[in-house]
XYZ file of C-alpha atoms in Angstrom:
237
model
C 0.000 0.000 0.000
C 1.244 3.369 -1.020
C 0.002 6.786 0.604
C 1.516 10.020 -0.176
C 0.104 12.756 1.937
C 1.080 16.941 0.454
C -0.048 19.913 1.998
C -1.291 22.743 -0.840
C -2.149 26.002 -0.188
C -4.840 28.063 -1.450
C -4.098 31.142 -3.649
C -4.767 33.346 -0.525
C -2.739 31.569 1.631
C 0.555 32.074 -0.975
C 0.592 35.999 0.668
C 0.607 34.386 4.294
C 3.502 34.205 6.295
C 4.205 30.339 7.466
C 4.458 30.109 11.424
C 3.218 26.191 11.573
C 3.682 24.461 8.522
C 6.955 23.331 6.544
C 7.136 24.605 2.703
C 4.446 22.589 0.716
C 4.950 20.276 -2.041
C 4.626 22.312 -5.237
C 1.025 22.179 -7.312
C 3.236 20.640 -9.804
C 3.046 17.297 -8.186
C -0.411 17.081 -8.090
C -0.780 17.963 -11.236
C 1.195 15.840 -12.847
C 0.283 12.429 -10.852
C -3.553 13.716 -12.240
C -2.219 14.712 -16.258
C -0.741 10.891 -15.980
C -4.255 8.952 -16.661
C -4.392 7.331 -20.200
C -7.382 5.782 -20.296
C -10.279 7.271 -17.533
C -9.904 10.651 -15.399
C -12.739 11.049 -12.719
C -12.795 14.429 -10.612
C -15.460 15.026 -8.146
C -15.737 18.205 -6.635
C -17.517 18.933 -2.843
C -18.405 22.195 -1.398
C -14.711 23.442 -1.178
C -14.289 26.592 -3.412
C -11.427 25.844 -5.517
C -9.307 29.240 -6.256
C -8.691 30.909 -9.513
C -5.133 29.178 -9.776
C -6.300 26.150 -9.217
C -8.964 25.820 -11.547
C -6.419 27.405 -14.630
C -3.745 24.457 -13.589
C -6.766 22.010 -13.428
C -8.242 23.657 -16.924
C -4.812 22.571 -18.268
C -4.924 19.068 -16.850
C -8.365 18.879 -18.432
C -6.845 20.234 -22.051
C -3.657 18.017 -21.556
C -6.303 14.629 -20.856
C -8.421 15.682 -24.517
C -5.910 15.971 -26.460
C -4.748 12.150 -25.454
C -8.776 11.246 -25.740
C -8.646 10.078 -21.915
C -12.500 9.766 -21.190
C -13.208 12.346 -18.132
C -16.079 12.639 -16.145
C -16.679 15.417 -13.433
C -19.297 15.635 -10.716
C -20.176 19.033 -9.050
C -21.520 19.567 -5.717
C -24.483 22.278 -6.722
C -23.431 24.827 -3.918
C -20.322 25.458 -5.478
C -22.733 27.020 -8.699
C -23.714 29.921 -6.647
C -20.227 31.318 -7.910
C -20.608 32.710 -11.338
C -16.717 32.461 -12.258
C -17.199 28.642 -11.379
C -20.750 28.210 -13.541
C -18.318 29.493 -16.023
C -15.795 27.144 -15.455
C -18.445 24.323 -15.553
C -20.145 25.202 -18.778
C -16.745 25.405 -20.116
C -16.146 21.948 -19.601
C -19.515 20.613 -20.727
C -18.860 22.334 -24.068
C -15.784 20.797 -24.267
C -17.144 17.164 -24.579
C -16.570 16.689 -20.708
C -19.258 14.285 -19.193
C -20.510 16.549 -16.503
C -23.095 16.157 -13.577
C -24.401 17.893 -10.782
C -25.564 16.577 -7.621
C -27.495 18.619 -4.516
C -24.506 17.500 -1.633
C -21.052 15.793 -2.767
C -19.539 14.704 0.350
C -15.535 14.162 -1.081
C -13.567 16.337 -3.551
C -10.793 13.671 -5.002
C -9.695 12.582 -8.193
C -9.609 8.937 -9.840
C -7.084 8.324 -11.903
C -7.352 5.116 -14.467
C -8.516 2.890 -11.950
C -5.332 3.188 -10.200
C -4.437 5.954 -8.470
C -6.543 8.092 -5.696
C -6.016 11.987 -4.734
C -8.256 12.852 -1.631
C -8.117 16.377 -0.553
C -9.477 17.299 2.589
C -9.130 20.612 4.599
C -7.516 20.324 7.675
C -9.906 21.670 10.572
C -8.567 25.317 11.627
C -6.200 25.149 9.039
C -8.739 25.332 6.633
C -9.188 29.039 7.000
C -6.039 29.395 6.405
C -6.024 28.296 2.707
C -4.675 24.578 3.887
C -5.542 21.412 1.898
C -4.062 17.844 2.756
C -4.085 15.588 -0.868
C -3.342 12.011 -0.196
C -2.453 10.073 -2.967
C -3.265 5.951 -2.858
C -2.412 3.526 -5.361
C -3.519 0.734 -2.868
C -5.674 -1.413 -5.036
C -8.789 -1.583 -2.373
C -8.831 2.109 -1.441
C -8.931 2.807 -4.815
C -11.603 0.094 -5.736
C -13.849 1.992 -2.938
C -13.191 5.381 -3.923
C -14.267 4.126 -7.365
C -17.258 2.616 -5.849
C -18.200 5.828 -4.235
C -18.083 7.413 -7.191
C -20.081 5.320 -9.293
C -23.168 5.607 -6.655
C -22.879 9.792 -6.492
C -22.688 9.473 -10.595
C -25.596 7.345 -10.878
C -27.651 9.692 -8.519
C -26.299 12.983 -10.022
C -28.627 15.080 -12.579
C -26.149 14.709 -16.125
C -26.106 18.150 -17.794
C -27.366 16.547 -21.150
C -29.073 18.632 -23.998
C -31.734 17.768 -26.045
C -32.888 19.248 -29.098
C -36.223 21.389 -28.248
C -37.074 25.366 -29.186
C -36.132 28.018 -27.310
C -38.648 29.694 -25.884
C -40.367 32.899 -28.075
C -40.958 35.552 -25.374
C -37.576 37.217 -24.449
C -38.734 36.987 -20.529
C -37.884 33.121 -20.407
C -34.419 33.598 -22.238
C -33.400 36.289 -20.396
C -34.490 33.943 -16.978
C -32.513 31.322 -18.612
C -29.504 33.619 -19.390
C -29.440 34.607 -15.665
C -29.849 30.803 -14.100
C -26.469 30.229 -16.291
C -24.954 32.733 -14.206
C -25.983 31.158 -11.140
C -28.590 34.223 -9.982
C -31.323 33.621 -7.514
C -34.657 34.536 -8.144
C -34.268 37.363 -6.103
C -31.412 38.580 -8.397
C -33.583 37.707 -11.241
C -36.558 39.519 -10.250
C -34.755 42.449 -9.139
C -32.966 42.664 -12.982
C -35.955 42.622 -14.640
C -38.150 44.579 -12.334
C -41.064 41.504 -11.782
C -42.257 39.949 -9.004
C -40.290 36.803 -7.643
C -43.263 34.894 -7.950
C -43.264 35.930 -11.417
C -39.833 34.600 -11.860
C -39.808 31.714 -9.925
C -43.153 30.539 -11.847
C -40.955 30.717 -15.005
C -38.228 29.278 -13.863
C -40.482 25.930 -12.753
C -41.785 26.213 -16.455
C -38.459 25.864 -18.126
C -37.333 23.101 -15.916
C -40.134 20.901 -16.750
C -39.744 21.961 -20.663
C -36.225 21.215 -20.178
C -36.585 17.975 -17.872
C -34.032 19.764 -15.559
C -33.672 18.723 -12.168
C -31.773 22.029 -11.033
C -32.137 25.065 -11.998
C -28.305 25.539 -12.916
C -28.995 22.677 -15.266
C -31.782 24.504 -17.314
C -29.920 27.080 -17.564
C -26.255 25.481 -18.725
C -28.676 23.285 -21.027
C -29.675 26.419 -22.922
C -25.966 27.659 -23.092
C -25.055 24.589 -24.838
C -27.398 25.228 -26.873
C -25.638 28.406 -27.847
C -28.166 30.689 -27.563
C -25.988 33.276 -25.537
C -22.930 33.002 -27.326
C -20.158 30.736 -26.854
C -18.165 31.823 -23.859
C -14.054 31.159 -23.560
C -12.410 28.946 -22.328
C -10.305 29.243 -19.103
C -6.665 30.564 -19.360
């Protein structure tokens, strides 16, 4: 059994003098135990806000993984979509032929690589306000098996942000709503944009999930950006 246990810091925490902890293994690592998959890549992603560094040195992973035509699936916890930079981020990777679901409460953020190799990162009590993430690596065959396992049974539960061919809707209201639940606005925010009631808007919204067969409202809405009705945004950097 091998387990190889780094400390990363967040992008805040770079700016933060170091009192406790001894000089952490460089992203670099990580990265390049996760860019080594040739056949399957799984990432699943918990309530932990990943920072803007880390999702443009995951963005290249992802990039690095295509080009090879690794299959890669990702699973979102929802709560992290209340973040517009990371609805971006996720649309992004839908549109580029990444199997993608979303699921209410994802308990884990680690990384499955091939079959044979685990990353679990976990934040490290009071440390974790401090920008502090523990990643242990596994290749242990039956850690790996269950992590797989646990995968497989958030997957199978988790709404799949798949798009169907249907018309968009006429009245520039519902796009607009749709356009907005992309972005990862509440109805509140909604309402408030377009000067209507919340009822108004949250009566819509229910509308275009059952057109839509969405079972979250982020997924009606990144179902009618893949549709490319509001332009095609870019990719991350």
């Amino acid at each position: 059994m091998t387990v190889t246990t780094l400390e990363i810091p967040s992008d805040s925490d770079r700016e933060r003098p170091r009192t406790r902890h001894s000089p952490p293994v460089p992203h670099s690592s990580l990265h390049a135990t996760l860019s080594s998959a040739r056949r399957e890549f799984v990432l699943v992603r918990g309530n932990a806000v990943p920072g803007s560094r880390e999702l443009r040195q995951e963005a290249a992973v992802l990039k690095s993984l295509m080009r090879r035509w690794v299959r890669i699936s990702v699973l979102w916890d929802e709560r992290l979509l209340a973040h517009p930079a990371l609805v971006e981020y996720v649309l992004w990777q839908a549109r580029a032929g990444i199997q993608v679901r979303t699921a209410p409460q994802v308990p884990v953020t680690m990384a499955l690589v091939d079959d044979s190799t685990s990353a679990v990162f976990v934040d490290q009590g009071e440390d974790a306000a401090h920008g502090t993430q523990t990643v242990s690596f596994s290749r242990c065959p039956d850690t790996v098996d269950v992590l797989h396992y646990l995968f497989l049974g958030l997957w199978e539960e988790a709404a799949p942000l798949v798009v169907e061919n249907w018309a968009p809707p006429e009245d520039d209201q519902s796009q607009e709503v749709l356009r907005m639940l992309a972005r990862g606005l509440t109805d509140e925010q909604i309402a408030h944009r377009l000067d209507v009631s919340k009822r108004t808007v949250s009566r819509t919204v229910a509308k275009l999930m059952r057109e839509l067969n969405a079972r979250s409202r982020f997924e009606a809405g990144a179902q009618a950006s893949r549709l490319g009705w509001f332009g095609a945004a870019d990719s991350p950097e």
